[in-house]
Amino acid sequence: MTSHRDDPAPSRRRFLGGAALAGAGLVTAGSARAEAGKPDPLITDVQDWNRYLGEGVDKHPYGVPSRYEKNVIRRDVPWLTASPESSVNFTPLHDLDGIITPSGLCFERHHGGIADIDPANHRLMIHGLVEKPLVFTMEDIRRMPRENRVYFLECAANSGMEWRGSQLNGCQFTHGMVHNVMYTGVPLRVILAEAGLKPKAKWLMLEGADSSGMNRSLPLEKALDDVLIAFAMNGEALRPEQGYPLRAVIPGWEGNLWVKWLRRIEVGDMPWMAREETSKYTDLLADGRSRRFTFFMDAKSVVTNPSPQAPLRHKGRNVLSGLAWSGRGTIKRVDVTLDGGKNWQSARIDGPVLDKSLTRFYVDFDWNGGELLVQSRAMDSTGYLQPTKEELRKIRGANSIYHNNGIQTWHVKPNGETENVEIS
Ligand code: MTE
Ligand code: CO
């Protein structure tokens, strides 16, 4: 198997052709609104959709978005990885609203491609330091008490390409390794209680049934707290890309722990020191030591609009929008600046503010066509404030990839075009 690269060597700054909406003269002078008094053929002429019958029911037994939304898609960055089986694509954050990610737009991260599993043939085994080793079928799992919870999943490598400076031109690419859905699943503590833990039990090992057999060690306290063994997302079965028929949900912790196609849980007294927690998902510090078991995803936010793929198009009334999240609790406040940090204002948070979930914020503002340096800064329920990239680098050095929750800057130019920049 080709080795995966969550850690591409930062290369020179690139502009992503198909994705970036480049081009001058984006801004329309004044409002694009039709002016009252002038006849508008879109109103005065009968349109085809008004004249002819539309498609009947069952045209799509499983619904699909309008054909006019065909650009709202996951995208990858081909030069990042050697093969699509061990690769990543990104959630189009700039095209979404609210807090729930539509299932078909959740970013994908696979180390060995998407396992194609018939649920009738899937088994979850639990063994090791337990009183009673057990094997569950999917039918067994679906007869156990279940819970519904909304959680974000963020890959530890999200924004990793931005560690040494701004690189990718689009919040889809800088921040799109995150999604937020409602999971339905059985608390892991219920499953562990059924197997019965032996007194020495301290760590668990979760293993996937995909060709990479990805595995991670999980501390028992977390397993007994809020971990779910999920079979559904957004009300329907998990998508194959997200681990159908069964995945681990490890709220607030790095995405790599959320083992997909989950087939085995071993209970032990020490961590396993698997590849994904030694050679990968550790951060090399300036003094040569490495941070490991960096489970929590700290508070982070990003302005999704405007952003390079969603430039400003109109002077006057505009909506700035963005997302904030924290692996340590809820989002308490989001500050936004339009002038690179000279002045900050509190954003308007709208929609549910849930524990370890994406939270939506807005700033309704008037744009006079001047240059903007747009940033957002999240504060979570622990009082932690999202740091600048410079503050992060002071502590972590230049070698890090994972856990980059630094403040993002977008430079809006007078023509509305927006670019990924860093200011000091
Ligand atoms: N589980 C298995 N079995 N195989 C994998 O390749 N990738 C991990 C994790 N679980 C992976 C896995 C990584 S690195 C991340 S970030 C998340 O799954 C991505 O979940 P998603 O594809 O639902 O976005
Ligand atoms: Co990941």
Short mmCIF file of C-alpha atoms and ligand atoms in Angstrom, two decimals:
data_model
loop_
_atom_site.label_atom_id
_atom_site.label_comp_id
_atom_site.label_asym_id
_atom_site.label_seq_id
_atom_site.Cartn_x
_atom_site.Cartn_y
_atom_site.Cartn_z
CA MET A 1 0.00 0.00 0.00
CA THR A 2 1.25 3.47 -0.70
CA SER A 3 1.92 5.41 2.45
CA HIS A 4 -0.61 8.07 3.36
CA ARG A 5 0.31 11.68 3.78
CA ASP A 6 -1.67 13.69 6.20
CA ASP A 7 1.56 15.59 6.37
CA PRO A 8 2.44 16.86 2.92
CA ALA A 9 5.62 18.87 2.78
CA PRO A 10 4.47 22.44 2.55
CA SER A 11 5.08 23.41 -1.03
CA ARG A 12 4.90 26.77 -2.63
CA ARG A 13 1.67 28.66 -2.48
CA ARG A 14 -0.78 27.41 -5.11
CA PHE A 15 -4.01 28.65 -6.47
CA LEU A 16 -6.54 25.96 -7.12
CA GLY A 17 -7.69 26.48 -10.65
CA GLY A 18 -11.13 24.91 -10.75
CA ALA A 19 -12.02 25.97 -7.28
CA ALA A 20 -10.98 29.56 -6.95
CA LEU A 21 -13.39 32.03 -8.39
CA ALA A 22 -10.68 34.31 -9.64
CA GLY A 23 -11.25 37.21 -11.97
CA ALA A 24 -11.47 40.92 -11.66
CA GLY A 25 -14.55 43.05 -11.73
CA LEU A 26 -16.57 40.86 -9.43
CA VAL A 27 -18.33 43.66 -7.74
CA THR A 28 -21.53 44.99 -9.21
CA ALA A 29 -21.99 48.66 -8.56
CA GLY A 30 -24.83 49.21 -6.18
CA SER A 31 -27.53 46.64 -5.69
CA ALA A 32 -28.36 43.88 -8.16
CA ARG A 33 -31.93 44.07 -7.05
CA ALA A 34 -34.38 44.76 -9.89
CA GLU A 35 -35.59 48.30 -9.70
CA ALA A 36 -39.29 48.78 -9.20
CA GLY A 37 -40.99 50.45 -12.17
CA LYS A 38 -38.97 48.77 -14.92
CA PRO A 39 -40.65 45.69 -16.41
CA ASP A 40 -38.71 42.54 -15.55
CA PRO A 41 -39.27 39.73 -18.13
CA LEU A 42 -38.67 37.19 -15.36
CA ILE A 43 -41.93 38.47 -13.91
CA THR A 44 -43.85 39.67 -16.98
CA ASP A 45 -43.11 36.67 -19.27
CA VAL A 46 -44.48 33.23 -18.47
CA GLN A 47 -41.52 30.95 -17.80
CA ASP A 48 -41.23 27.28 -18.85
CA TRP A 49 -41.46 26.04 -15.29
CA ASN A 50 -44.71 27.90 -15.00
CA ARG A 51 -46.07 26.78 -18.40
CA TYR A 52 -45.34 23.02 -18.38
CA LEU A 53 -45.96 20.23 -15.93
CA GLY A 54 -42.95 19.29 -13.89
CA GLU A 55 -41.52 15.82 -13.24
CA GLY A 56 -43.78 13.52 -11.27
CA VAL A 57 -43.09 11.92 -7.93
CA ASP A 58 -40.50 9.15 -7.90
CA LYS A 59 -38.34 10.79 -10.54
CA HIS A 60 -35.70 10.32 -7.85
CA PRO A 61 -36.71 7.63 -5.34
CA TYR A 62 -33.72 8.95 -3.38
CA GLY A 63 -33.63 12.73 -3.76
CA VAL A 64 -30.72 14.70 -5.17
CA PRO A 65 -29.97 18.46 -5.03
CA SER A 66 -31.15 20.84 -7.76
CA ARG A 67 -29.04 20.71 -10.92
CA TYR A 68 -28.23 24.35 -10.30
CA GLU A 69 -26.29 23.31 -7.21
CA LYS A 70 -23.85 21.13 -9.12
CA ASN A 71 -20.81 23.07 -7.89
CA VAL A 72 -21.58 22.30 -4.28
CA ILE A 73 -19.30 19.30 -3.99
CA ARG A 74 -16.45 17.79 -2.02
CA ARG A 75 -13.10 18.57 -3.64
CA ASP A 76 -9.63 17.14 -3.24
CA VAL A 77 -6.17 18.59 -3.79
CA PRO A 78 -4.59 16.07 -6.18
CA TRP A 79 -0.95 16.87 -5.35
CA LEU A 80 -1.48 16.22 -1.64
CA THR A 81 -1.58 12.43 -1.84
CA ALA A 82 -0.20 9.70 -4.09
CA SER A 83 -3.45 7.77 -4.56
CA PRO A 84 -7.18 8.37 -4.05
CA GLU A 85 -7.49 5.28 -1.82
CA SER A 86 -5.23 6.83 0.80
CA SER A 87 -6.34 10.40 0.56
CA VAL A 88 -8.69 13.12 1.71
CA ASN A 89 -11.29 15.41 0.21
CA PHE A 90 -12.81 18.49 1.75
CA THR A 91 -16.24 19.72 2.88
CA PRO A 92 -17.40 22.78 0.85
CA LEU A 93 -17.86 24.93 3.97
CA HIS A 94 -18.32 28.12 1.92
CA ASP A 95 -21.46 26.69 0.30
CA LEU A 96 -23.18 25.53 3.48
CA ASP A 97 -25.26 27.16 6.20
CA GLY A 98 -26.65 26.25 9.59
CA ILE A 99 -24.70 23.66 11.57
CA ILE A 100 -25.52 20.26 10.01
CA THR A 101 -23.32 18.97 7.19
CA PRO A 102 -25.36 17.19 4.51
CA SER A 103 -24.30 13.53 4.48
CA GLY A 104 -23.16 13.60 0.84
CA LEU A 105 -20.84 16.56 1.51
CA CYS A 106 -19.01 15.26 4.59
CA PHE A 107 -15.28 15.24 3.87
CA GLU A 108 -13.74 11.78 3.49
CA ARG A 109 -10.44 10.55 4.85
CA HIS A 110 -9.50 6.96 4.04
CA HIS A 111 -6.21 5.13 4.53
CA GLY A 112 -7.16 2.16 2.34
CA GLY A 113 -10.25 3.11 0.37
CA ILE A 114 -13.93 2.65 1.26
CA ALA A 115 -14.76 -0.81 2.61
CA ASP A 116 -17.86 -2.28 0.93
CA ILE A 117 -19.53 -4.23 3.75
CA ASP A 118 -22.83 -6.12 3.71
CA PRO A 119 -24.24 -5.39 7.17
CA ALA A 120 -25.43 -9.00 7.40
CA ASN A 121 -21.75 -10.01 7.28
CA HIS A 122 -20.46 -7.42 9.72
CA ARG A 123 -19.35 -8.40 13.22
CA LEU A 124 -18.15 -6.34 16.19
CA MET A 125 -15.91 -8.34 18.51
CA ILE A 126 -15.00 -7.26 22.03
CA HIS A 127 -12.29 -9.16 23.89
CA GLY A 128 -9.12 -8.82 26.00
CA LEU A 129 -9.44 -7.81 29.64
CA VAL A 130 -13.18 -8.58 29.81
CA GLU A 131 -15.14 -11.13 31.81
CA LYS A 132 -17.05 -12.31 28.77
CA PRO A 133 -15.72 -11.86 25.20
CA LEU A 134 -18.64 -10.99 22.92
CA VAL A 135 -19.48 -10.78 19.23
CA PHE A 136 -22.30 -8.52 18.06
CA THR A 137 -24.12 -8.60 14.73
CA MET A 138 -25.65 -5.40 13.38
CA GLU A 139 -29.04 -6.73 14.46
CA ASP A 140 -27.72 -7.16 18.01
CA ILE A 141 -26.46 -3.57 18.01
CA ARG A 142 -29.80 -2.24 16.78
CA ARG A 143 -31.61 -3.91 19.70
CA MET A 144 -29.55 -2.04 22.32
CA PRO A 145 -30.47 1.32 23.88
CA ARG A 146 -29.43 4.15 21.59
CA GLU A 147 -28.79 7.90 21.77
CA ASN A 148 -28.89 10.80 19.27
CA ARG A 149 -26.11 13.40 19.44
CA VAL A 150 -24.73 16.10 17.14
CA TYR A 151 -20.93 16.24 17.08
CA PHE A 152 -18.23 17.72 14.89
CA LEU A 153 -15.50 15.46 13.55
CA GLU A 154 -12.27 17.29 12.70
CA CYS A 155 -9.19 15.57 11.30
CA ALA A 156 -6.12 16.49 13.36
CA ALA A 157 -4.49 17.43 10.03
CA ASN A 158 -7.15 20.06 9.23
CA SER A 159 -5.29 23.32 8.40
CA GLY A 160 -2.03 21.33 8.61
CA MET A 161 -0.88 22.65 5.26
CA GLU A 162 -1.09 26.19 6.67
CA TRP A 163 1.36 25.69 9.53
CA ARG A 164 4.30 27.53 7.97
CA GLY A 165 2.29 30.14 6.11
CA SER A 166 -0.83 30.59 4.04
CA GLN A 167 -0.97 28.07 1.23
CA LEU A 168 -4.37 26.85 0.02
CA ASN A 169 -6.79 29.35 -1.44
CA GLY A 170 -10.21 28.41 -0.10
CA CYS A 171 -11.75 27.66 3.29
CA GLN A 172 -12.85 24.34 1.76
CA PHE A 173 -9.15 23.43 1.60
CA THR A 174 -7.80 25.22 4.68
CA HIS A 175 -10.64 24.17 7.02
CA GLY A 176 -12.78 21.57 5.20
CA MET A 177 -11.58 18.48 7.10
CA VAL A 178 -14.49 18.95 9.45
CA HIS A 179 -18.11 17.82 9.39
CA ASN A 180 -21.00 17.93 11.82
CA VAL A 181 -23.88 15.45 11.76
CA MET A 182 -26.39 13.88 14.13
CA TYR A 183 -25.29 10.38 15.08
CA THR A 184 -27.48 7.57 16.33
CA GLY A 185 -25.62 4.91 18.25
CA VAL A 186 -25.17 2.78 21.33
CA PRO A 187 -23.03 4.24 24.15
CA LEU A 188 -19.80 2.25 24.33
CA ARG A 189 -20.21 2.09 28.09
CA VAL A 190 -23.35 -0.04 27.59
CA ILE A 191 -21.43 -2.49 25.41
CA LEU A 192 -18.51 -2.61 27.87
CA ALA A 193 -20.88 -3.25 30.77
CA GLU A 194 -22.28 -6.23 28.94
CA ALA A 195 -18.79 -7.72 28.43
CA GLY A 196 -17.72 -6.83 31.99
CA LEU A 197 -14.35 -5.09 32.51
CA LYS A 198 -11.54 -6.83 34.39
CA PRO A 199 -9.94 -4.72 37.17
CA LYS A 200 -6.74 -4.03 35.18
CA ALA A 201 -8.62 -2.63 32.18
CA LYS A 202 -7.29 0.88 31.32
CA TRP A 203 -7.07 1.22 27.54
CA LEU A 204 -9.06 0.06 24.54
CA MET A 205 -7.93 -0.62 21.01
CA LEU A 206 -10.40 0.13 18.22
CA GLU A 207 -9.83 -1.50 14.83
CA GLY A 208 -11.45 -1.02 11.44
CA ALA A 209 -12.40 -3.71 8.92
CA ASP A 210 -11.11 -1.73 5.91
CA SER A 211 -8.01 -2.76 3.98
CA SER A 212 -5.87 -0.43 6.14
CA GLY A 213 -7.13 -2.13 9.31
CA MET A 214 -6.65 1.23 10.97
CA ASN A 215 -6.39 1.07 14.75
CA ARG A 216 -6.06 3.48 17.66
CA SER A 217 -5.75 3.26 21.44
CA LEU A 218 -8.46 4.93 23.51
CA PRO A 219 -8.30 5.63 27.28
CA LEU A 220 -11.00 3.80 29.22
CA GLU A 221 -12.28 6.99 30.92
CA LYS A 222 -13.27 8.44 27.55
CA ALA A 223 -14.87 5.16 26.48
CA LEU A 224 -17.03 5.21 29.62
CA ASP A 225 -17.90 8.88 29.14
CA ASP A 226 -19.49 9.89 25.81
CA VAL A 227 -18.23 7.53 23.08
CA LEU A 228 -20.94 6.15 20.78
CA ILE A 229 -20.86 3.14 18.50
CA ALA A 230 -22.91 4.71 15.71
CA PHE A 231 -24.85 3.10 12.90
CA ALA A 232 -26.74 6.17 11.63
CA MET A 233 -25.97 9.77 10.65
CA ASN A 234 -28.52 12.47 9.92
CA GLY A 235 -31.34 9.98 10.47
CA GLU A 236 -30.30 7.30 7.98
CA ALA A 237 -27.68 4.56 7.86
CA LEU A 238 -24.06 5.78 7.86
CA ARG A 239 -22.74 6.46 4.37
CA PRO A 240 -20.13 3.92 3.14
CA GLU A 241 -17.58 6.76 3.14
CA GLN A 242 -18.29 7.39 6.82
CA GLY A 243 -17.86 3.77 7.94
CA TYR A 244 -21.05 1.89 7.05
CA PRO A 245 -22.32 -0.07 8.84
CA LEU A 246 -20.59 0.92 12.14
CA ARG A 247 -18.18 3.62 13.33
CA ALA A 248 -16.77 4.94 16.57
CA VAL A 249 -17.82 8.48 17.57
CA ILE A 250 -15.25 10.04 19.94
CA PRO A 251 -16.73 13.50 20.70
CA GLY A 252 -14.30 16.43 20.68
CA TRP A 253 -11.26 14.25 19.96
CA GLU A 254 -9.18 14.08 16.79
CA GLY A 255 -10.89 12.46 13.79
CA ASN A 256 -8.31 9.70 13.47
CA LEU A 257 -9.72 8.06 16.62
CA TRP A 258 -13.18 7.79 15.07
CA VAL A 259 -12.51 4.33 13.62
CA LYS A 260 -14.78 3.56 10.66
CA TRP A 261 -16.04 0.09 9.65
CA LEU A 262 -15.43 -0.78 13.33
CA ARG A 263 -14.97 -4.54 13.79
CA ARG A 264 -12.92 -5.08 16.93
CA ILE A 265 -12.47 -3.59 20.40
CA GLU A 266 -9.71 -5.06 22.52
CA VAL A 267 -9.45 -4.13 26.18
CA GLY A 268 -5.94 -3.86 27.68
CA ASP A 269 -3.91 -2.17 30.38
CA MET A 270 -1.63 -0.06 28.13
CA PRO A 271 -1.87 1.84 24.86
CA TRP A 272 -1.01 -0.20 21.75
CA MET A 273 1.46 2.31 20.25
CA ALA A 274 -0.08 1.81 16.83
CA ARG A 275 1.34 3.48 13.74
CA GLU A 276 -1.31 6.21 13.88
CA GLU A 277 -0.25 7.29 17.38
CA THR A 278 3.53 7.07 17.02
CA SER A 279 4.81 7.78 13.52
CA LYS A 280 1.63 9.75 12.71
CA TYR A 281 -0.60 12.05 14.79
CA THR A 282 2.34 13.20 16.89
CA ASP A 283 3.92 16.66 16.64
CA LEU A 284 7.68 17.12 16.51
CA LEU A 285 8.62 20.05 18.73
CA ALA A 286 11.58 22.39 18.21
CA ASP A 287 13.68 20.60 20.85
CA GLY A 288 13.34 17.24 19.08
CA ARG A 289 10.76 15.77 21.44
CA SER A 290 7.29 14.82 20.16
CA ARG A 291 3.86 15.45 21.56
CA ARG A 292 1.72 12.32 21.48
CA PHE A 293 -1.84 11.34 22.39
CA THR A 294 -2.97 14.86 21.59
CA PHE A 295 -6.61 13.86 21.66
CA PHE A 296 -8.53 17.11 22.15
CA MET A 297 -9.45 19.41 19.29
CA ASP A 298 -9.11 22.89 20.79
CA ALA A 299 -11.42 25.80 20.01
CA LYS A 300 -11.26 27.01 16.43
CA SER A 301 -13.29 29.10 14.01
CA VAL A 302 -13.26 30.25 10.42
CA VAL A 303 -15.13 32.80 8.36
CA THR A 304 -16.66 30.75 5.54
CA ASN A 305 -18.13 33.79 3.71
CA PRO A 306 -16.43 35.83 2.42
CA SER A 307 -13.55 33.50 1.55
CA PRO A 308 -11.53 32.82 -1.61
CA GLN A 309 -14.22 30.60 -3.16
CA ALA A 310 -16.99 32.96 -2.03
CA PRO A 311 -15.83 36.52 -2.82
CA LEU A 312 -17.87 39.61 -2.03
CA ARG A 313 -20.08 40.50 -4.98
CA HIS A 314 -22.00 43.57 -3.84
CA LYS A 315 -21.25 46.79 -2.08
CA GLY A 316 -23.63 47.72 0.70
CA ARG A 317 -25.54 45.04 2.57
CA ASN A 318 -23.64 41.77 3.14
CA VAL A 319 -23.69 38.80 5.49
CA LEU A 320 -20.43 37.56 6.92
CA SER A 321 -20.84 33.98 8.09
CA GLY A 322 -18.70 31.38 9.77
CA LEU A 323 -18.32 28.34 11.99
CA ALA A 324 -16.83 27.86 15.44
CA TRP A 325 -16.27 24.69 17.46
CA SER A 326 -14.44 23.28 20.46
CA GLY A 327 -13.60 19.75 21.54
CA ARG A 328 -13.77 20.88 25.15
CA GLY A 329 -17.34 22.13 25.33
CA THR A 330 -19.62 24.71 23.78
CA ILE A 331 -18.83 27.97 21.98
CA LYS A 332 -19.36 30.92 24.29
CA ARG A 333 -18.41 33.82 22.02
CA VAL A 334 -17.01 34.53 18.58
CA ASP A 335 -15.17 37.80 17.84
CA VAL A 336 -14.82 39.08 14.29
CA THR A 337 -12.52 41.78 12.92
CA LEU A 338 -12.67 43.33 9.45
CA ASP A 339 -9.44 45.32 9.81
CA GLY A 340 -6.87 42.69 10.75
CA GLY A 341 -7.39 42.85 14.49
CA LYS A 342 -7.54 46.58 15.21
CA ASN A 343 -11.23 46.44 16.07
CA TRP A 344 -13.18 43.38 17.18
CA GLN A 345 -16.94 42.89 17.50
CA SER A 346 -18.98 40.01 18.87
CA ALA A 347 -20.58 37.95 16.13
CA ARG A 348 -24.26 37.03 16.25
CA ILE A 349 -24.55 33.33 17.04
CA ASP A 350 -27.65 31.72 15.55
CA GLY A 351 -29.00 28.19 15.76
CA PRO A 352 -28.34 25.54 18.40
CA VAL A 353 -25.20 25.97 20.51
CA LEU A 354 -24.39 22.35 21.28
CA ASP A 355 -21.58 20.61 23.13
CA LYS A 356 -18.68 19.65 20.81
CA SER A 357 -20.63 20.72 17.75
CA LEU A 358 -20.18 23.27 14.99
CA THR A 359 -21.79 26.60 15.93
CA ARG A 360 -22.91 29.13 13.30
CA PHE A 361 -22.14 32.84 13.57
CA TYR A 362 -22.96 35.93 11.50
CA VAL A 363 -21.98 39.58 11.20
CA ASP A 364 -24.46 41.61 9.16
CA PHE A 365 -22.40 44.45 7.71
CA ASP A 366 -22.21 47.14 5.05
CA TRP A 367 -19.22 46.96 2.71
CA ASN A 368 -18.03 50.26 1.24
CA GLY A 369 -15.72 48.57 -1.27
CA GLY A 370 -12.60 49.05 0.82
CA GLU A 371 -9.98 46.42 1.55
CA LEU A 372 -10.75 44.11 4.46
CA LEU A 373 -8.63 41.79 6.58
CA VAL A 374 -11.22 39.40 7.98
CA GLN A 375 -10.56 37.19 10.99
CA SER A 376 -12.63 35.30 13.56
CA ARG A 377 -11.64 34.18 17.04
CA ALA A 378 -13.61 31.67 19.12
CA MET A 379 -13.90 31.41 22.88
CA ASP A 380 -15.21 28.17 24.36
CA SER A 381 -17.02 27.36 27.61
CA THR A 382 -13.70 26.76 29.40
CA GLY A 383 -12.72 30.40 28.70
CA TYR A 384 -10.01 29.34 26.22
CA LEU A 385 -9.47 31.85 23.40
CA GLN A 386 -8.44 30.69 19.91
CA PRO A 387 -4.75 31.66 19.45
CA THR A 388 -3.02 33.38 16.54
CA LYS A 389 -0.85 31.21 14.29
CA GLU A 390 2.20 33.07 15.62
CA GLU A 391 1.27 32.24 19.21
CA LEU A 392 0.93 28.57 18.24
CA ARG A 393 4.29 28.51 16.48
CA LYS A 394 5.97 30.06 19.51
CA ILE A 395 4.99 27.05 21.58
CA ARG A 396 5.08 24.30 18.97
CA GLY A 397 7.88 25.35 16.60
CA ALA A 398 7.88 25.07 12.83
CA ASN A 399 7.53 21.30 12.37
CA SER A 400 3.95 20.76 13.43
CA ILE A 401 1.20 19.62 11.10
CA TYR A 402 -1.59 18.51 13.37
CA HIS A 403 -3.78 20.61 15.64
CA ASN A 404 -3.46 23.95 13.87
CA ASN A 405 -6.31 25.96 15.39
CA GLY A 406 -4.75 29.34 14.67
CA ILE A 407 -6.73 32.38 13.57
CA GLN A 408 -7.33 32.51 9.79
CA THR A 409 -7.05 35.76 7.81
CA TRP A 410 -8.87 36.52 4.52
CA HIS A 411 -7.82 39.56 2.50
CA VAL A 412 -10.81 41.06 0.66
CA LYS A 413 -9.69 43.32 -2.19
CA PRO A 414 -11.65 46.28 -3.55
CA ASN A 415 -12.99 44.13 -6.42
CA GLY A 416 -14.32 41.62 -3.91
CA GLU A 417 -11.76 38.91 -4.66
CA THR A 418 -10.64 37.26 -1.45
CA GLU A 419 -7.30 35.65 -0.70
CA ASN A 420 -5.72 33.51 2.02
CA VAL A 421 -3.03 35.58 3.76
CA GLU A 422 -1.21 35.76 7.05
CA ILE A 423 -0.58 38.98 8.92
CA SER A 424 1.74 39.44 11.85
N1 MTE B 1 -11.12 4.46 10.16
C1 MTE B 1 -10.68 3.50 9.32
N2 MTE B 1 -11.05 2.22 9.53
N3 MTE B 1 -9.89 3.81 8.26
C2 MTE B 1 -9.47 5.10 8.03
O1 MTE B 1 -8.76 5.34 7.05
N4 MTE B 1 -9.50 7.46 8.81
C3 MTE B 1 -9.54 8.24 10.05
C4 MTE B 1 -10.87 8.06 10.77
N5 MTE B 1 -11.25 6.68 10.84
C5 MTE B 1 -9.90 6.12 8.91
C6 MTE B 1 -10.77 5.75 9.97
C7 MTE B 1 -9.28 9.67 9.90
S1 MTE B 1 -7.65 10.17 9.80
C8 MTE B 1 -10.29 10.59 10.00
S2 MTE B 1 -9.96 12.26 10.01
C9 MTE B 1 -11.70 10.18 10.05
O2 MTE B 1 -11.86 8.76 10.06
C10 MTE B 1 -12.43 10.77 8.85
O3 MTE B 1 -13.78 10.44 8.91
P1 MTE B 1 -14.71 10.77 7.66
O4 MTE B 1 -14.15 10.03 6.46
O5 MTE B 1 -16.07 10.39 8.07
O6 MTE B 1 -14.60 12.26 7.42
CO CO B 2 -7.71 12.38 10.00
#
